[in-house]
Short mmCIF file of C-alpha atoms in Angstrom, two decimals:
data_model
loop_
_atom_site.label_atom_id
_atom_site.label_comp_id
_atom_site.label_asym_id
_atom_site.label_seq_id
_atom_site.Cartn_x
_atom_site.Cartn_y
_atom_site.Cartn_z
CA UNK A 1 114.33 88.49 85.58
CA UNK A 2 113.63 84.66 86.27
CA UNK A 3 110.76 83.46 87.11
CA UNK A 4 111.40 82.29 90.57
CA UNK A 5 112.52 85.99 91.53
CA UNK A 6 108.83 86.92 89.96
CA UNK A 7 107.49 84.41 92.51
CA UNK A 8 109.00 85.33 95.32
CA UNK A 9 107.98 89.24 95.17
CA UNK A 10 104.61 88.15 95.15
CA UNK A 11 105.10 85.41 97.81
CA UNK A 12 106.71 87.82 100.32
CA UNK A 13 103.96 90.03 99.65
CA UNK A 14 100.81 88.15 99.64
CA UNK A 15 99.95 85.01 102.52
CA UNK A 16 99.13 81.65 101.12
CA UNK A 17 95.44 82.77 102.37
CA UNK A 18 92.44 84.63 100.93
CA UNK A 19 90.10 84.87 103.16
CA UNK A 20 88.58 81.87 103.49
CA UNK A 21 90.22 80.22 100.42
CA UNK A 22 93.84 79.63 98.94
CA UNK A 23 96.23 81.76 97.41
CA UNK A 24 96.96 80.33 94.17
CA UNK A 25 99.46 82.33 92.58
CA UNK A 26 102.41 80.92 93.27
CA UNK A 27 101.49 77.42 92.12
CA UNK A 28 99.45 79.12 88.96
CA UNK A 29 102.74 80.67 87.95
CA UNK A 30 105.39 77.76 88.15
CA UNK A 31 102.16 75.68 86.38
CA UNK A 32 102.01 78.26 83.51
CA UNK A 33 105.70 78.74 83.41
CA UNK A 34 106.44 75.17 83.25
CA UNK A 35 103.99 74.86 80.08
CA UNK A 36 105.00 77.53 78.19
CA UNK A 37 108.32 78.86 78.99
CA UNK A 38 107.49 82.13 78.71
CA UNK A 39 108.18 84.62 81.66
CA UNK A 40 106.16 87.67 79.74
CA UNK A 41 102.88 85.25 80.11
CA UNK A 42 103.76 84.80 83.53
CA UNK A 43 104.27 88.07 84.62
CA UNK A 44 100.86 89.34 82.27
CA UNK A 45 98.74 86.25 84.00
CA UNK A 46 100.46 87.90 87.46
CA UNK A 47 99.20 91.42 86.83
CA UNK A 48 95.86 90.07 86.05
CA UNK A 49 95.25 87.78 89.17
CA UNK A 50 96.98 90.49 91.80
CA UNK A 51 93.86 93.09 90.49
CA UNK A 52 91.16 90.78 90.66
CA UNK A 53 91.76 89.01 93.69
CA UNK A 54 91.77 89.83 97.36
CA UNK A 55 94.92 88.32 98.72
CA UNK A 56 95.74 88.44 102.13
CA UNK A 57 98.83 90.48 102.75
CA UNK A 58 101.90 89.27 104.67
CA UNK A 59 101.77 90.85 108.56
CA UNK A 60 104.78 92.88 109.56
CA UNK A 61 103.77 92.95 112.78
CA UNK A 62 103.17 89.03 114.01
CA UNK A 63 104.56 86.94 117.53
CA UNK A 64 107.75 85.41 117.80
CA UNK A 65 107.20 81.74 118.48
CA UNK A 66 109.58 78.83 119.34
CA UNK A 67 108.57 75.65 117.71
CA UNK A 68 107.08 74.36 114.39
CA UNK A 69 104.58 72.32 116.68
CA UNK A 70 103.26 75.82 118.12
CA UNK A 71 102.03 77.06 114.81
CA UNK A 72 100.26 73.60 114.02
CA UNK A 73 96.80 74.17 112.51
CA UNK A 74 96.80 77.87 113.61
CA UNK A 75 96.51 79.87 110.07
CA UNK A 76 96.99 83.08 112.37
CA UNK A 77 100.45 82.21 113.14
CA UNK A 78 101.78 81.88 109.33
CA UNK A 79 104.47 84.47 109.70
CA UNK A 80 105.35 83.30 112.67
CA UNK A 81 105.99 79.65 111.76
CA UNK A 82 107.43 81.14 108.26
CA UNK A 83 110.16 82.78 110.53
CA UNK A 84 110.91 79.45 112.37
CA UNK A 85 111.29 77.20 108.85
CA UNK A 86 113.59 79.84 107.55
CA UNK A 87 115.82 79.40 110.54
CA UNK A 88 115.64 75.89 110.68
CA UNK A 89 116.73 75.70 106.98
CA UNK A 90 118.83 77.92 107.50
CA UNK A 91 120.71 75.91 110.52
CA UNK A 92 120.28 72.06 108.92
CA UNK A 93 119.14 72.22 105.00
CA UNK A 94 116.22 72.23 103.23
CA UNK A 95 115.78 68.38 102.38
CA UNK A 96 115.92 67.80 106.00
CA UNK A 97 113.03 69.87 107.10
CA UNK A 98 110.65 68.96 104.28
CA UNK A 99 111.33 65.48 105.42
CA UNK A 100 110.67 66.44 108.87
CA UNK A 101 107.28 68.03 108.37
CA UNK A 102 105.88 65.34 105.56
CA UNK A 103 106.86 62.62 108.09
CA UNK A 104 106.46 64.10 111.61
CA UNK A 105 102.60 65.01 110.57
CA UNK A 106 101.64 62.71 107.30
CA UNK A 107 98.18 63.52 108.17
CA UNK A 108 98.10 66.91 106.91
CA UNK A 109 98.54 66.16 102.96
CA UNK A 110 95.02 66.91 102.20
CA UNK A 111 94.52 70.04 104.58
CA UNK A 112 92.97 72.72 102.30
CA UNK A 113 91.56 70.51 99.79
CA UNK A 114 94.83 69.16 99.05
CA UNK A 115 96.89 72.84 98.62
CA UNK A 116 99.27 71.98 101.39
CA UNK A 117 100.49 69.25 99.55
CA UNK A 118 100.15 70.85 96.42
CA UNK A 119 101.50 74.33 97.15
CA UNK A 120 104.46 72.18 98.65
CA UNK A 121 104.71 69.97 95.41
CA UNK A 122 105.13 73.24 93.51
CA UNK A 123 107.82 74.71 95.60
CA UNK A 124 110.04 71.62 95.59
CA UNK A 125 109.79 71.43 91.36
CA UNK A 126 110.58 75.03 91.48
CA UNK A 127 113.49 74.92 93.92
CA UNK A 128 115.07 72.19 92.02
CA UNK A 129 114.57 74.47 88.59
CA UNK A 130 115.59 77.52 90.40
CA UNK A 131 117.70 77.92 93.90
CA UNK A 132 115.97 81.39 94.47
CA UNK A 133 113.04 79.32 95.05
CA UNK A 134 113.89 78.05 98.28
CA UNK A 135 112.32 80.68 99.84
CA UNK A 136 108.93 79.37 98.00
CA UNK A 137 109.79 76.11 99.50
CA UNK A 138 109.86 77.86 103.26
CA UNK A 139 106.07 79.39 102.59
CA UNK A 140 104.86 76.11 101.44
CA UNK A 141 105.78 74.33 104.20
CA UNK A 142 104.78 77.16 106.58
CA UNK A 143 101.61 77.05 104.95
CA UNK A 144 101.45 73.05 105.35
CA UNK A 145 101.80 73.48 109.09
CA UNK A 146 99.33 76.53 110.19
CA UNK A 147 96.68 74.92 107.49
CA UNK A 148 97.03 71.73 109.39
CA UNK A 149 93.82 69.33 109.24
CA UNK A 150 94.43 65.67 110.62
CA UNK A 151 93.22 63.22 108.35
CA UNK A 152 93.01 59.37 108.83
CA UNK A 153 93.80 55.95 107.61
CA UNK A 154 91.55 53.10 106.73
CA UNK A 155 93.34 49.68 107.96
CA UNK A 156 91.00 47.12 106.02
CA UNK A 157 92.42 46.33 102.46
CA UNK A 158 90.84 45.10 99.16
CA UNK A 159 91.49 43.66 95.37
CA UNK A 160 91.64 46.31 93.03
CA UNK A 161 88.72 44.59 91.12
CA UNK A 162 86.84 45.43 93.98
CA UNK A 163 86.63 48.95 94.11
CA UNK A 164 83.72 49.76 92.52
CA UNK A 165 81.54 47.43 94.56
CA UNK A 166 83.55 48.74 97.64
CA UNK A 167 82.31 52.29 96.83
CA UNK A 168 79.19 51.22 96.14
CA UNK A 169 78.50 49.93 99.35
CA UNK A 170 80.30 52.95 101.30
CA UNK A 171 77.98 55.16 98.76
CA UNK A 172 74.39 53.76 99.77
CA UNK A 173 75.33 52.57 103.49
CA UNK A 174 73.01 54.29 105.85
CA UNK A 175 75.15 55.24 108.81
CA UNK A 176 77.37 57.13 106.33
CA UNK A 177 74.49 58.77 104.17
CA UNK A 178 73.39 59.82 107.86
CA UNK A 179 76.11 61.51 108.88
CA UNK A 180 76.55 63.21 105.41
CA UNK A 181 73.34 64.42 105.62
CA UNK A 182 73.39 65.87 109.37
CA UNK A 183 76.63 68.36 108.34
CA UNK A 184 76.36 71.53 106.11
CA UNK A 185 80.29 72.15 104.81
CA UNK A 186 82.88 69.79 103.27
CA UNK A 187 84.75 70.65 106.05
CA UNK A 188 82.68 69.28 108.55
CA UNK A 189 81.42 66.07 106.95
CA UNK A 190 84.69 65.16 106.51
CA UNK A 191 85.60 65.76 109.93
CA UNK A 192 82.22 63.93 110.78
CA UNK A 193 83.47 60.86 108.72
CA UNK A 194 86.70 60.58 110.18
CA UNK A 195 85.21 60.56 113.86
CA UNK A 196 82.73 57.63 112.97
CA UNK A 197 83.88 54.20 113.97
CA UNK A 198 81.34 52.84 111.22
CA UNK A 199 82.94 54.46 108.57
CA UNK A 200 86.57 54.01 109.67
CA UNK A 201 85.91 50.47 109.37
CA UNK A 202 83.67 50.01 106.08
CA UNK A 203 86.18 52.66 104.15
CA UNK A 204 89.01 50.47 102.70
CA UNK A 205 92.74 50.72 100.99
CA UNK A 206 93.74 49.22 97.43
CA UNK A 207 96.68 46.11 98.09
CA UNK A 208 99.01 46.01 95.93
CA UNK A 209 102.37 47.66 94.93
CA UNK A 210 102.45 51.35 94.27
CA UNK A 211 101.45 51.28 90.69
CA UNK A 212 98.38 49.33 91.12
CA UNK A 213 97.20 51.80 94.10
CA UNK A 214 98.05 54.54 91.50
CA UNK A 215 96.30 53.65 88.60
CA UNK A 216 93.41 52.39 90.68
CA UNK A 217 92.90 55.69 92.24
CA UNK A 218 93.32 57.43 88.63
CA UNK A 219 90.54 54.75 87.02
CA UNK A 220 87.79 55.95 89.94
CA UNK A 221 88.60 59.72 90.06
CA UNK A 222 89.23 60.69 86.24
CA UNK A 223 85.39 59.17 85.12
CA UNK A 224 83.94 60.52 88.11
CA UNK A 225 85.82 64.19 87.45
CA UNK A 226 84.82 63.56 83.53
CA UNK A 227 81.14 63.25 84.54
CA UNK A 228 80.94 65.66 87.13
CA UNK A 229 83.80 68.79 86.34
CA UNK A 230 83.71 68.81 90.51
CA UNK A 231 86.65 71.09 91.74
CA UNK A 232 86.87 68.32 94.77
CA UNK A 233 87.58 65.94 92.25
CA UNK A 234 89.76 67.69 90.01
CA UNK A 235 91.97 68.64 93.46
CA UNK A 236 92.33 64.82 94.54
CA UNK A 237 93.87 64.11 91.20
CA UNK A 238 95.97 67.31 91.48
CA UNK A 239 96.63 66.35 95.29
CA UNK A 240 97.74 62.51 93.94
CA UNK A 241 100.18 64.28 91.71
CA UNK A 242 101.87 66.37 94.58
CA UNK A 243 102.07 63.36 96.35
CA UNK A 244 104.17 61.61 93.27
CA UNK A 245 106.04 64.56 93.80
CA UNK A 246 107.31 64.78 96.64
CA UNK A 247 107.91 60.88 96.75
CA UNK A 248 111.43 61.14 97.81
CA UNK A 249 110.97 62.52 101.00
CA UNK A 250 108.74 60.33 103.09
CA UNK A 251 110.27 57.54 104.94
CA UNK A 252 107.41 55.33 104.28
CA UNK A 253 106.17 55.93 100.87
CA UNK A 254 103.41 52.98 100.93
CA UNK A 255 101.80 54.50 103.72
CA UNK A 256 101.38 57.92 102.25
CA UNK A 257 99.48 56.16 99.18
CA UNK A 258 97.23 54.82 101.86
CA UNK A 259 96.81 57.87 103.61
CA UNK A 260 96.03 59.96 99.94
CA UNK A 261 93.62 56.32 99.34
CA UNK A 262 91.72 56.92 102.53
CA UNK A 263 91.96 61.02 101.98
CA UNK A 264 90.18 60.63 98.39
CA UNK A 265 87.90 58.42 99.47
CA UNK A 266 86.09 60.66 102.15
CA UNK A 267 86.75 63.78 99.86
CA UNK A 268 84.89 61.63 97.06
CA UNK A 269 81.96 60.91 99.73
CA UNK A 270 81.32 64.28 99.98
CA UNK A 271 80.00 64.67 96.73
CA UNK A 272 76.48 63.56 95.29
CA UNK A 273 75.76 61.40 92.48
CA UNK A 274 79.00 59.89 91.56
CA UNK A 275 79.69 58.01 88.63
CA UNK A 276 82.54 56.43 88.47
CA UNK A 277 82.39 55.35 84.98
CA UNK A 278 81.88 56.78 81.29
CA UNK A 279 80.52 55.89 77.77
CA UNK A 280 82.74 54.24 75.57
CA UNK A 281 82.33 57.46 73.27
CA UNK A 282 84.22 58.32 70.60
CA UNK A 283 87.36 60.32 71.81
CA UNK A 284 89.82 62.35 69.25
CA UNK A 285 93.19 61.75 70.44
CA UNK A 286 94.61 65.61 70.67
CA UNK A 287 98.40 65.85 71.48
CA UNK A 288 99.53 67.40 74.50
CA UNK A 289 101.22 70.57 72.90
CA UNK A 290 97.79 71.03 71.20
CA UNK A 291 96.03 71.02 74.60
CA UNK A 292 98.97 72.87 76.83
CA UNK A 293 98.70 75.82 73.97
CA UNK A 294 94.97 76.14 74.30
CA UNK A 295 95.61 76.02 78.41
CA UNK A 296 98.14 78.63 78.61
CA UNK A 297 96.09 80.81 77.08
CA UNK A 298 93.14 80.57 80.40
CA UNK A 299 92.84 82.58 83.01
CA UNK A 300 91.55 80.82 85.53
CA UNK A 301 93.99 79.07 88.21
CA UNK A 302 92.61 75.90 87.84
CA UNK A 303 92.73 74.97 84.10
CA UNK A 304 96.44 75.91 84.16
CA UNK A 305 96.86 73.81 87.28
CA UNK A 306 95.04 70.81 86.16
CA UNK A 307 96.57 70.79 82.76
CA UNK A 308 100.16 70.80 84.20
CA UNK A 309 99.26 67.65 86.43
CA UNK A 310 97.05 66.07 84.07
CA UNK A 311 100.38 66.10 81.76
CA UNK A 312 102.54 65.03 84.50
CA UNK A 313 100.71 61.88 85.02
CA UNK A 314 100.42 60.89 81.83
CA UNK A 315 104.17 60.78 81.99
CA UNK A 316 103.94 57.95 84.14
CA UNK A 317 100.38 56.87 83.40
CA UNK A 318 98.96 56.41 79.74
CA UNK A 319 95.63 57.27 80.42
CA UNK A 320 93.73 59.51 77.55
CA UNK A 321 91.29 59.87 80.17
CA UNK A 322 94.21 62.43 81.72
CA UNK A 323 93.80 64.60 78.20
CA UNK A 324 89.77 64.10 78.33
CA UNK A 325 90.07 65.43 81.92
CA UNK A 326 92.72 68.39 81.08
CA UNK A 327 90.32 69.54 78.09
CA UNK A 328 86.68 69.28 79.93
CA UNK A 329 88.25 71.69 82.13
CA UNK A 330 89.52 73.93 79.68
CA UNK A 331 85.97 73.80 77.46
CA UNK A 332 83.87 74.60 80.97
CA UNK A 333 86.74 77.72 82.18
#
């Protein structure tokens, strides 16, 4: 067996939802896969999640629906929507409808705290590793569509120096800290945030080319995640590396940074006491096989998750605050 047939028994079995939550298998195996190469792990780490989690199942017994843009937002209509990628890939090719959907609705990349783009991210490394995983590919994106949330994009841009001062003042501003306070969820404060005219205006974008927006966004959210172990946090930095991911698709790449910009931002407001910097401590420099074979060895979704994109970025971003991030994850789960 390979591991994308292992994945796709479970995937045509189980929905991307549980309950109220995310399905995190699939992503949890290519993660642990990819880190240790080892398909008895996999299937072992598979066993264990199946019995101790409450996935919803796939229905047999759904509506037959015409369009992708039916099924937008509407979680009930995943098999429905499923059917209609599968068709369409079937009828142009895959590239062409991942395209589509990342550029006909941009706005959904951090929908589920980031798992649409994430779950997507996952399918599109595994495809390219495995054909068989084209089917994981047509859940992902059915799953990006019926999780649909519409985000929002800030317009006003600023130096890169500037971004702690900039948060600072979208931290303490009074409207904002009103508006936080008046809503219960995550879910509805950020839906709150992105409705208020005072906010849309104070939040703000990084200029510059890609690499400064990336390793701006990285210097903010890996202290803040170092201080704080907040699974928000940890899934914008996870969410950033989907988006690096799936790059090659979108039309306008420059604009997606600025939508992920203004989608971290709000995520980050909806968190209390952020600090977006840490002590100049004393940090032992492990390697990443050291850390990867302590993370392989976890359990829980997350720390394999994390690890695999903490190790990604570093590939492009020499940051040993990516291996302090991977391991205060892996010392808390």
């Amino acid at each position: 067996m390979i591991v994308g047939n292992l994945i796709n028994e479970y995937g045509n079995k189980h929905s991307p939802y549980l309950k109220g939550l995310v399905n995190h298998l699939p992503m949890a195996q290519l993660a642990l896969y990819k880190m240790s190469q080892d398909l008895e792990k996999v299937k072992d780490f598979t066993e264990t999640y199946v019995k101790c989690v409450d996935i919803d199942p796939v229905k047999t017994d759904y509506i037959k629906i015409n369009s992708i843009e039916e099924c937008l937002g509407k979680r009930e209509l995943y098999e429905s929507c499923l059917d209609i990628i599968r068709k369409e890939i079937k009828e142009k090719n895959i590239d062409e409808i991942i395209r589509y959907v990342l550029n006909t609705y941009p706005f959904g990349m951090s929908s589920g705290l980031f798992h649409t783009s994430i779950r997507l991210a996952y399918g599109v490394e595994g495809f390219k590793m495995e054909e068989e995983l084209s089917e994981e590919v047509a859940r992902a994106l059915a799953y990006y569509i019926t999780a649909y949330r519409k985000a929002d994009i800030f317009e006003r841009k600023i130096n890169p120096t500037d971004i702690l001062q900039e948060l600072d003042r979208l931290i303490n501003n009074e409207k904002i800290k009103e508006i936080l306070q008046s809503k219960t969820t995550m879910g509805q404060k950020i839906k709150a945030l992105y409705e208020s005219e005072d906010y849309m205006k104070l939040g703000f974008l990084i200029d510059g080319d890609e690499d400064e927006k990336i390793n701006t966004l990285l210097q903010i959210l890996l202290p803040t995640y170092i201080n704080s172990g907040s699974i928000v946090i940890l899934h914008c930095i996870t969410g950033l590396h989907a988006l690096l991911v799936l790059k090659e698709y979108y039309n306008d790449f420059d604009t997606a940074l600025d939508i992920m910009t203004t989608c971290v931002i709000t995520h980050l407001l909806t968190n209390e006491n952020l600090m977006f910097t840490t002590e100049k401590d004393r940090i032992i420099d492990f390697s990443w096989n050291y850390i990867l074979s302590m993370c392989v060895e976890s359990t829980d979704v997350h720390t394999l998750k994390f690890a695999y994109s903490c190790r990604e970025l570093y590939k492009r971003n020499k940051m040993i605050e990516l291996k302090k991030a991977a391991k205060k994850r892996l010392i808390r789960y």
